[in-house]
Short mmCIF file of C-alpha atoms and ligand atoms in Angstrom, two decimals:
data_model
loop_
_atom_site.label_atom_id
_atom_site.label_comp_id
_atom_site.label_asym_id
_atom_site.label_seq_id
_atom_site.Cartn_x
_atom_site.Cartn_y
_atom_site.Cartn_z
CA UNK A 1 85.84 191.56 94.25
CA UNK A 2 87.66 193.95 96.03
CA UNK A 3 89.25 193.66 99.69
CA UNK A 4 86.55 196.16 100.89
CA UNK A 5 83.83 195.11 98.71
CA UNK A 6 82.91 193.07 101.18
CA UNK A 7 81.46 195.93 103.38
CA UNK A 8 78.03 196.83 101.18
CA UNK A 9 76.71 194.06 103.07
CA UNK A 10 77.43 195.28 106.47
CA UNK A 11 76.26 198.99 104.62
CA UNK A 12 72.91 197.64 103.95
CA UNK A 13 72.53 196.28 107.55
CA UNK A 14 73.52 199.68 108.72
CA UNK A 15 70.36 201.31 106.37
CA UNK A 16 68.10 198.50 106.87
CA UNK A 17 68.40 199.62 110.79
CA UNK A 18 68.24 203.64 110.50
CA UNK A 19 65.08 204.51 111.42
CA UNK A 20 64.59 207.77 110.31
CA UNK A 21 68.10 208.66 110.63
CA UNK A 22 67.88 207.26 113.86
CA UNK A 23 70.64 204.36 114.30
CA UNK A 24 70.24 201.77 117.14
CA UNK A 25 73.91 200.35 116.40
CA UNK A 26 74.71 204.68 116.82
CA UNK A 27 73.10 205.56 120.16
CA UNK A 28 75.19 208.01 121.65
CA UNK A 29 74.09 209.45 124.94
CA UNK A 30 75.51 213.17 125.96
CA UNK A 31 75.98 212.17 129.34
CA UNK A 32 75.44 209.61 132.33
CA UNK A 33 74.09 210.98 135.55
CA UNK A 34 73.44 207.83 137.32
CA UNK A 35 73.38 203.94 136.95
CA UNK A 36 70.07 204.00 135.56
CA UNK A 37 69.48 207.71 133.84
CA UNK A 38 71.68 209.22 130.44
CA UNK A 39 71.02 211.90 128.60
CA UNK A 40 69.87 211.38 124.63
CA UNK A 41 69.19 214.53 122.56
CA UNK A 42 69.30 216.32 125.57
CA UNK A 43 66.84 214.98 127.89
CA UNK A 44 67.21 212.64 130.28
CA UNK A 45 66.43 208.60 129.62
CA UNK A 46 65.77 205.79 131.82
CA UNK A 47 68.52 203.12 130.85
CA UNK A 48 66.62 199.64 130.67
CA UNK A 49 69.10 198.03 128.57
CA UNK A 50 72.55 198.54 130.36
CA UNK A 51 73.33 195.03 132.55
CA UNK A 52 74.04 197.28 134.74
CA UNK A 53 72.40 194.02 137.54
CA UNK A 54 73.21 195.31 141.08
CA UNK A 55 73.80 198.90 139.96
CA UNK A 56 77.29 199.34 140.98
CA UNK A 57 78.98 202.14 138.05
CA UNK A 58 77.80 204.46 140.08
CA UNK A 59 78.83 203.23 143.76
CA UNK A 60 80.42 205.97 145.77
CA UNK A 61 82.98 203.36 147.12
CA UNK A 62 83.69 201.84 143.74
CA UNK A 63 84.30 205.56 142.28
CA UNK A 64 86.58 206.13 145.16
CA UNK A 65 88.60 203.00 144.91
CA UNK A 66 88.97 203.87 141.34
CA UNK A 67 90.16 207.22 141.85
CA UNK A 68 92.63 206.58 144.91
CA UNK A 69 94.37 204.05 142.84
CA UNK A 70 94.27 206.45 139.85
CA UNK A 71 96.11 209.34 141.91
CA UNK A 72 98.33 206.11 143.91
CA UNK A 73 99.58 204.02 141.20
CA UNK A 74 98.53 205.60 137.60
CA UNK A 75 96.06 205.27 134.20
CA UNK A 76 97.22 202.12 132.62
CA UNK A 77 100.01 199.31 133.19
CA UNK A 78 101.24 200.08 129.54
CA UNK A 79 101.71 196.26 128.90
CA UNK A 80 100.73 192.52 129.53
CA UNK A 81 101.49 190.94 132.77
CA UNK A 82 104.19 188.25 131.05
CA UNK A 83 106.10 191.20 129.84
CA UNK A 84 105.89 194.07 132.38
CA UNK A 85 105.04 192.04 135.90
CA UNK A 86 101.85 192.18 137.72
CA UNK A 87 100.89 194.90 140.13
CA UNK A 88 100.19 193.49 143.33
CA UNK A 89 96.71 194.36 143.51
CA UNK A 90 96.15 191.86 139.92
CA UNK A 91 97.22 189.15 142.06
CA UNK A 92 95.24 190.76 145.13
CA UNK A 93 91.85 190.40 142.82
CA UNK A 94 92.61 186.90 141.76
CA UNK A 95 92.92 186.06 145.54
CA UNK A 96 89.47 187.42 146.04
CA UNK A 97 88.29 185.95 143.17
CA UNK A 98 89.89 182.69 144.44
CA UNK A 99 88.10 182.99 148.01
CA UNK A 100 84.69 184.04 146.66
CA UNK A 101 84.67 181.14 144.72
CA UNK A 102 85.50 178.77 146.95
CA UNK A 103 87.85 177.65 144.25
CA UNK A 104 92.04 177.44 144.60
CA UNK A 105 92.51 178.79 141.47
CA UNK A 106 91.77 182.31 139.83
CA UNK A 107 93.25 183.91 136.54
CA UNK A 108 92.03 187.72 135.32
CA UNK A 109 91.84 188.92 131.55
CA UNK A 110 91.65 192.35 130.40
CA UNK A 111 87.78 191.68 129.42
CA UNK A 112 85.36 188.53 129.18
CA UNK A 113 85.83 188.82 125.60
CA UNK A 114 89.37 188.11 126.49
CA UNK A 115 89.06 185.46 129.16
CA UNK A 116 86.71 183.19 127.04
CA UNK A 117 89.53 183.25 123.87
CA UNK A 118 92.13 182.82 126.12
CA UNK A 119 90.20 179.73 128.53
CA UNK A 120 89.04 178.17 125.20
CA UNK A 121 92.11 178.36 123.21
CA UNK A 122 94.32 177.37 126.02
CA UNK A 123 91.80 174.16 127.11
CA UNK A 124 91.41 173.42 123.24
CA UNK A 125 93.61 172.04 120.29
CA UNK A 126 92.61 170.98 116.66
CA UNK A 127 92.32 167.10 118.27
CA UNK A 128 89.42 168.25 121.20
CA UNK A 129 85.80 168.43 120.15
CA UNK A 130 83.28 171.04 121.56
CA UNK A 131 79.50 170.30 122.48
CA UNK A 132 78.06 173.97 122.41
CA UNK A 133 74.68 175.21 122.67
CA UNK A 134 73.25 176.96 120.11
CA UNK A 135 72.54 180.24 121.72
CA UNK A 136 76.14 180.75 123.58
CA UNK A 137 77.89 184.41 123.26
CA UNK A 138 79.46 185.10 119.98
CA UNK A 139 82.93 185.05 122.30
CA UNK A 140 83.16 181.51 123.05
CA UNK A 141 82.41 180.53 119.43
CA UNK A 142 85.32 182.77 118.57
CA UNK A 143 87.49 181.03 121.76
CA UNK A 144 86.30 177.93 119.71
CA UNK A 145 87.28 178.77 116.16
CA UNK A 146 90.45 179.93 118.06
CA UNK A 147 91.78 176.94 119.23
CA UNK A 148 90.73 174.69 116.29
CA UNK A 149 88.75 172.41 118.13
CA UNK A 150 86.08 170.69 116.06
CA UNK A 151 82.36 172.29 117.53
CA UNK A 152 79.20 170.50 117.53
CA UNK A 153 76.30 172.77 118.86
CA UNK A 154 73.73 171.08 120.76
CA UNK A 155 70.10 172.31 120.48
CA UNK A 156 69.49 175.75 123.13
CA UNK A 157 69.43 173.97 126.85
CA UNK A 158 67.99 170.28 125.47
CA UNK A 159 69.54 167.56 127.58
CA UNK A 160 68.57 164.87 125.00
CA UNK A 161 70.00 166.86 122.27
CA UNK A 162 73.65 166.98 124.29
CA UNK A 163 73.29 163.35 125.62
CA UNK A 164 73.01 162.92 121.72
CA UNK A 165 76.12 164.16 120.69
CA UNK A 166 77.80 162.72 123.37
CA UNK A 167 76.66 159.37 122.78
CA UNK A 168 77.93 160.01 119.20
CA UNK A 169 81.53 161.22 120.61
CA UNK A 170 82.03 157.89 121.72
CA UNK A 171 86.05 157.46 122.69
CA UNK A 172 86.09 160.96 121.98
CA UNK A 173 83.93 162.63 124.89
CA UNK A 174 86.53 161.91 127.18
CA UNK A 175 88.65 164.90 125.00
CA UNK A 176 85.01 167.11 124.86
CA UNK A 177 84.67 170.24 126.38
CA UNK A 178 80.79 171.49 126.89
CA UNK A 179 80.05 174.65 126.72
CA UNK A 180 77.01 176.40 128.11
CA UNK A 181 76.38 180.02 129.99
CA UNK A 182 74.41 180.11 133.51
CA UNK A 183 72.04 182.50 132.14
CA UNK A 184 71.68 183.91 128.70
CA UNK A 185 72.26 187.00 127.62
CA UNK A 186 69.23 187.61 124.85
CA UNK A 187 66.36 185.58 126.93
CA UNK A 188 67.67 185.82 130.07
CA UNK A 189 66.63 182.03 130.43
CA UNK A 190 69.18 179.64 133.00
CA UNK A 191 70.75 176.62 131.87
CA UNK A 192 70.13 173.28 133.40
CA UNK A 193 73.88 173.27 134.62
CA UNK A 194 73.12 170.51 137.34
CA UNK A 195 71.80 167.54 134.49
CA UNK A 196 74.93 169.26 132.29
CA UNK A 197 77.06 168.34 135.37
CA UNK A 198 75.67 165.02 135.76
CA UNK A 199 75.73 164.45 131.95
CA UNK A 200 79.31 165.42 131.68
CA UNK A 201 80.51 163.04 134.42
CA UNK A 202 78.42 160.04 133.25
CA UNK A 203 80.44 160.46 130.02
CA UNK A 204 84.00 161.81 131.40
CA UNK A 205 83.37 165.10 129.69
CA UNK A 206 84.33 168.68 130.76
CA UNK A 207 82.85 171.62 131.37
CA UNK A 208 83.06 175.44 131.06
CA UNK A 209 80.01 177.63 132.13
CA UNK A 210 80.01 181.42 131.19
CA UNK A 211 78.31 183.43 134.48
CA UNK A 212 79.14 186.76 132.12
CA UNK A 213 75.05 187.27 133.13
CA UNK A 214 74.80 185.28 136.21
CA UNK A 215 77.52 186.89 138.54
CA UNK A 216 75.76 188.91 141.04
CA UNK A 217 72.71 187.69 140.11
CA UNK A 218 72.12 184.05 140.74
CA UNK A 219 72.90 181.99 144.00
CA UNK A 220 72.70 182.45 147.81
CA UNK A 221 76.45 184.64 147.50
CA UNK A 222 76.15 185.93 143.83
CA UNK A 223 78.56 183.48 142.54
CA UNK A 224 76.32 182.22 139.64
CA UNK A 225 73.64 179.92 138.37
CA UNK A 226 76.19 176.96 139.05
CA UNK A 227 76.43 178.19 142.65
CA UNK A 228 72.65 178.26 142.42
CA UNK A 229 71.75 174.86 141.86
CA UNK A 230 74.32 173.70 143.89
CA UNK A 231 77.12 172.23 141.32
CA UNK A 232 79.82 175.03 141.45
CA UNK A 233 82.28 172.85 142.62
CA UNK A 234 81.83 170.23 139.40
CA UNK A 235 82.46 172.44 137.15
CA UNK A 236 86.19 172.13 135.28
CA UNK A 237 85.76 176.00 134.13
CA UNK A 238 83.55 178.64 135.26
CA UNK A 239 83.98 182.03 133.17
CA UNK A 240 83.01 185.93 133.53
CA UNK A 241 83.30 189.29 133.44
CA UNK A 242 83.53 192.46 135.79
CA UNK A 243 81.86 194.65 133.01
CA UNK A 244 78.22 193.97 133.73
CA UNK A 245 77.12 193.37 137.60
CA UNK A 246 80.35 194.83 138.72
CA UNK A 247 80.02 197.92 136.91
CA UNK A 248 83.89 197.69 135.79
CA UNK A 249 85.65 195.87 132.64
CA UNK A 250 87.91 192.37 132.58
CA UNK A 251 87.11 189.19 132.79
CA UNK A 252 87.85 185.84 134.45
CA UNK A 253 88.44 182.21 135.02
CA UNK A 254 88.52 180.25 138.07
CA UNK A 255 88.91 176.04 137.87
CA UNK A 256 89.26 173.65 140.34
CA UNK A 257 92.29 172.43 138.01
CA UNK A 258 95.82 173.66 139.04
CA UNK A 259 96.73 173.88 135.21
CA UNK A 260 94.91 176.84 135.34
CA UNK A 261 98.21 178.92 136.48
CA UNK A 262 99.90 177.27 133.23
CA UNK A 263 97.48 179.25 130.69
CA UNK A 264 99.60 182.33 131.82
CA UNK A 265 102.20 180.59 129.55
CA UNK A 266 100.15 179.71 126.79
CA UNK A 267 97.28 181.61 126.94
CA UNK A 268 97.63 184.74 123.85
CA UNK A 269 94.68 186.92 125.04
CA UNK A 270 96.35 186.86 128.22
CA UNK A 271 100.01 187.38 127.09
CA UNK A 272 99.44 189.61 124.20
CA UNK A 273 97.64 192.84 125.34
CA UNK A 274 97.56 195.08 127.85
CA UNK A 275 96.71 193.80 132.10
CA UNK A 276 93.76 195.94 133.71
CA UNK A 277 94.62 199.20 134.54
CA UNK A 278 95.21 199.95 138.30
CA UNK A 279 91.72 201.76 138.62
CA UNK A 280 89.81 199.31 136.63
CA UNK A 281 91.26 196.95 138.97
CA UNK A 282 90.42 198.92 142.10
CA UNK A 283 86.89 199.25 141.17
CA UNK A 284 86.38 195.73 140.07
CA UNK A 285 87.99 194.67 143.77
CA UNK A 286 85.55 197.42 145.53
CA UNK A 287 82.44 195.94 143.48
CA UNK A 288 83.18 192.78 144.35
CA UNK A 289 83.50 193.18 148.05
CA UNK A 290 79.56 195.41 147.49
CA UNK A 291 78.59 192.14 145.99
CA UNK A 292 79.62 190.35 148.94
CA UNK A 293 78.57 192.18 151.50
CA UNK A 294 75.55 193.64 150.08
CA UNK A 295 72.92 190.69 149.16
CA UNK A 296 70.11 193.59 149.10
CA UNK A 297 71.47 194.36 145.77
CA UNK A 298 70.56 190.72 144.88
CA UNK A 299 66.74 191.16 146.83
CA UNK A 300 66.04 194.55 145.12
CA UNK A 301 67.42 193.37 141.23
CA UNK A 302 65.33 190.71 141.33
CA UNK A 303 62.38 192.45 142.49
CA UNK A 304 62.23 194.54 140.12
CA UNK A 305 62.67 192.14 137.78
CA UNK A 306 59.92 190.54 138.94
CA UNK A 307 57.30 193.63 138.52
CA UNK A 308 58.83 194.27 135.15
CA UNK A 309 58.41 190.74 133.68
CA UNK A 310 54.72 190.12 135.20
CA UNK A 311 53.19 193.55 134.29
CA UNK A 312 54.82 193.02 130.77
CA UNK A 313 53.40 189.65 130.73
CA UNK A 314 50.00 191.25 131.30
CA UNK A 315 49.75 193.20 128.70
CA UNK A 316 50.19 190.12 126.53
CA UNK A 317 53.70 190.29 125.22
CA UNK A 318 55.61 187.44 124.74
CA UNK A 319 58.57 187.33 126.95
CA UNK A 320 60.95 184.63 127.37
CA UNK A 321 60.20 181.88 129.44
CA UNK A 322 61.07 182.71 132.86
CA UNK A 323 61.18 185.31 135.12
CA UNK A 324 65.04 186.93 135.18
CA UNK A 325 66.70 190.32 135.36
CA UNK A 326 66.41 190.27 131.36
CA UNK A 327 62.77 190.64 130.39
CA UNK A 328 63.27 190.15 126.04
CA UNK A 329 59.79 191.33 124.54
CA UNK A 330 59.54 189.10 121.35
CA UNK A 331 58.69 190.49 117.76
CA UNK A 332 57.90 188.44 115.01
CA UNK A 333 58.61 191.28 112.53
CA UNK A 334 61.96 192.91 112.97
CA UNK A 335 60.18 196.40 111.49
CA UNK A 336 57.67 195.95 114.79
CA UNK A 337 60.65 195.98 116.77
CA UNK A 338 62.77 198.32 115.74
CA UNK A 339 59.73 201.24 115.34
CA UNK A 340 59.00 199.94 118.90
CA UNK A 341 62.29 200.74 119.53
CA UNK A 342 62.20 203.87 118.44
CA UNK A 343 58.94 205.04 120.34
CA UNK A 344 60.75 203.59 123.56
CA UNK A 345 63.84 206.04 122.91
CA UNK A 346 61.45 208.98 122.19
CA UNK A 347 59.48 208.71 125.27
CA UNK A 348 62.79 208.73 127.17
CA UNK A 349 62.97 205.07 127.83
CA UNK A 350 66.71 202.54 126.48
CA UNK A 351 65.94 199.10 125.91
CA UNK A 352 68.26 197.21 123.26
CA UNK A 353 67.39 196.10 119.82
CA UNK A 354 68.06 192.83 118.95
CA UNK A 355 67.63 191.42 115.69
CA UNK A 356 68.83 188.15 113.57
CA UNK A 357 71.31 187.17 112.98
CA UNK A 358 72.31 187.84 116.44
CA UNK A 359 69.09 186.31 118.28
CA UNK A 360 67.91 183.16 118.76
CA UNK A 361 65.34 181.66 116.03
CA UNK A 362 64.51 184.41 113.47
CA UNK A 363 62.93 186.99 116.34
CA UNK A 364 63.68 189.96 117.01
CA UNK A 365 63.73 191.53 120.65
CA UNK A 366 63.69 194.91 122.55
CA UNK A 367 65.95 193.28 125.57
CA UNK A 368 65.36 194.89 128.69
CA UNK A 369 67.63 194.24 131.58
CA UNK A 370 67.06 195.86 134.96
CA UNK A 371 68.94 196.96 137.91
CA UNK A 372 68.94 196.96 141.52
CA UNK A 373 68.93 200.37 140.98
CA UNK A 374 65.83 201.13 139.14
CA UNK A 375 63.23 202.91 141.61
CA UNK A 376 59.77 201.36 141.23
CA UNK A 377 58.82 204.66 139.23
CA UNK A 378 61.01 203.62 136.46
CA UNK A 379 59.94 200.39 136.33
CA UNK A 380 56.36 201.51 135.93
CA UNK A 381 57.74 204.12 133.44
CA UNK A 382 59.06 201.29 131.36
CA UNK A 383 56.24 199.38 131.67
CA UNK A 384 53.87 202.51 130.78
CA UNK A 385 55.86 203.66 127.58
CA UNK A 386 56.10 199.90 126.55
CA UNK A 387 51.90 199.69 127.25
CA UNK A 388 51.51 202.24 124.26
CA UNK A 389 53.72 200.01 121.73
CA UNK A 390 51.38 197.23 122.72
CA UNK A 391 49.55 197.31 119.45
CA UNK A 392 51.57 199.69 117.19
C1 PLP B 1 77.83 185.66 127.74
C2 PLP B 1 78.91 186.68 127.55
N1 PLP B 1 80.20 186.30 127.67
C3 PLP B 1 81.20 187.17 127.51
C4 PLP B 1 80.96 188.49 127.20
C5 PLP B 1 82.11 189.43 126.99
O1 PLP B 1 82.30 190.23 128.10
P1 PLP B 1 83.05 191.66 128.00
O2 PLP B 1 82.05 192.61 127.45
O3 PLP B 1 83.46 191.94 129.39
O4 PLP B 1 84.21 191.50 127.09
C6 PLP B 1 79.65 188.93 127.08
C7 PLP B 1 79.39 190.35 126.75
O5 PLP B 1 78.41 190.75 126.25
C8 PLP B 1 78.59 188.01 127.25
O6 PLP B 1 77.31 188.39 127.13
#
């Protein structure tokens, strides 16, 4: 077989999803007029699959603190932060992230894709074992594989099945890092991170908790589902990124542990590519202080999550099991879904397709997630174009 051989199977996923020469992996929109409206083949679409939480892409202030540091200080730092030296306002963010955290200690990546290879592969060598559950992001399995750490998943949020493995660890739990996110991306379902924190210190563990979904969202000051149930401080790791509830791109880490500063120095996603550009940075900083100051954001997101998941509920879909600012209609048949799919994006309404082997089980999903920003209109527009797929 050829080197490139390999690529008719990733061609016959690419057919097997064109629906009429319509490609959900190819969406392209013309044009974004707001946090919640594109335009797709000209006319204008309600984007209900953006994690776009508290709205922010399209904050006046964020826009502004983008562009001032644009015009002040340039487009891009041209190189990493070990090579070139930070820009003051890197450091600045980290402080914030620091002090909104509660935590001493604050590192930024160029993306969350970034900060969980660089966290994981810094934390982990080939000796360390990994308890992971089953439905984490594809970027902390790569983080994972990274480091060479040996990974045991644990069944999706079971606290027998982890008290299992760790049991099983023996000795060895003391060198085990569990990994979990707050809330998850496809179902939009929380993790029991309070019995995870208990867990991991009955058994000397770590832990490392992904709030990619949960920042903004979750807790009495948006820090996150560990914030939430009142554990933040327990946990040895908690992970994110600026690209969804923040509106921006990069990621994070903040850690109670003052090795933290050391994965500078031995971190490679943090030393081998390019720091945040000034403006991303800027933004991310302005977002933050919106999510700070601004817990409406947090009232109205989850109020229209709320509407969204009950009326959807009504009309007898099966949704995942709790109500979150992700509402994932299941499918049984991944041709339901993706024709669903398709009548969504016709009647002017985005939702994202989700199909094995990238979901949980062998289900497919239309994933909705909604924003602070939707007006109650849209909501009931979603809910009204989704009515009509009912019983396609
Ligand atoms: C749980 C989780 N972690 C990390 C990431 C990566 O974040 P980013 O897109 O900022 O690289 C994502 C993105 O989808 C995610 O869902």
């Amino acid at each position: 077989m050829s080197l490139l051989e390999k690529f008719s199977t990733a061609q016959q996923l690419k057919e097997g999803l064109s629906n009429d020469g319509l490609d959900p992996t190819g969406v392209v929109f013309e044009d974004m007029l707001s946090a919640t409206e594109g335009v797709f083949h000209g006319r204008k679409t309600i984007m209900a699959g953006t994690n776009n939480y508290l709205g922010l892409s399209f904050d006046p202030a964020c826009i502004a603190a983008g562009v001032a540091a644009l015009e002040s200080q340039g487009t891009g730092t041209t190189g990493s932060r070990m090579a070139n030296g930070s820009y003051a306002s890197h450091l600045a963010l980290e402080q914030e992230l620091a002090d909104f955290f509660q935590c001493p200690n604050a590192m930024v990546f160029s993306t969350g894709y970034a900060a969980n290879l660089g966290v994981l592969s810094a934390v982990l060598g080939p000796e360390d074992a990994v308890l992971m559950d089953s439905d984490a992001h594809a970027s902390l399995y790569d983080g994972c594989r990274m480091s060479g750490a040996e990974v045991f998943r644990f069944k999706h949020n079971d606290l027998n099945s982890l008290e299992r493995r760790l049991k099983r660890l023996e000795a060895r739990a003391s060198r085990c890092l569990i990994v979990i996110e707050g809330m998850y991306s496809v179902l939009g379902d929380s993790a029991p991170v309070a019995e995870i924190v208990a867990l991991k210190e009955q058994f000397g563990a770590s832990l490392l908790v992904d709030e990619a979904h949960s920042l903004g969202v979750f807790g009495e000051r948006g820090c996150g589902v560990a914030e939430a149930q009142g554990v933040m401080g327990q946990v040895d790791f908690i992970v994110g990124t600026f690209s969804k509830s923040l509106g921006a791109m990069g990621g994070f880490c903040v850690s109670p542990h003052e090795v933290l500063d050391l994965f500078r120095y031995v971190s490679r996603p943090f030393i081998f590519t390019a720091s945040p550009s000034p403006s991303v940075v800027a933004t991310t900083r302005e977002a933050l202080r919106q999510l700070r100051s601004r817990p409406e954001l947090r009232v109205a997101l989850w109020s229209n999550a709320e509407r969204l998941y009950t009326s959807l509920q009504d009309l007898g879909f099966e949704l995942g099991p709790e109500i979150s600012p992700v509402v994932a209609v299941r499918f049984e048949q991944k041709e339901k879904a993706l024709a669903g799919w398709k009548v969504l994006l016709e009647a002017s309404v985005y939702v994202n397709l989700m199909v094995p082997p990238a979901t949980p089980g062998s289900a497919s999903f239309l994933r909705c997630s909604v924003s602070a920003a939707h007006t109650t209109e849209q909501i009931d527009m979603i809910i009204e174009q989704f009515a009509k797929i009912k019983d396609h």
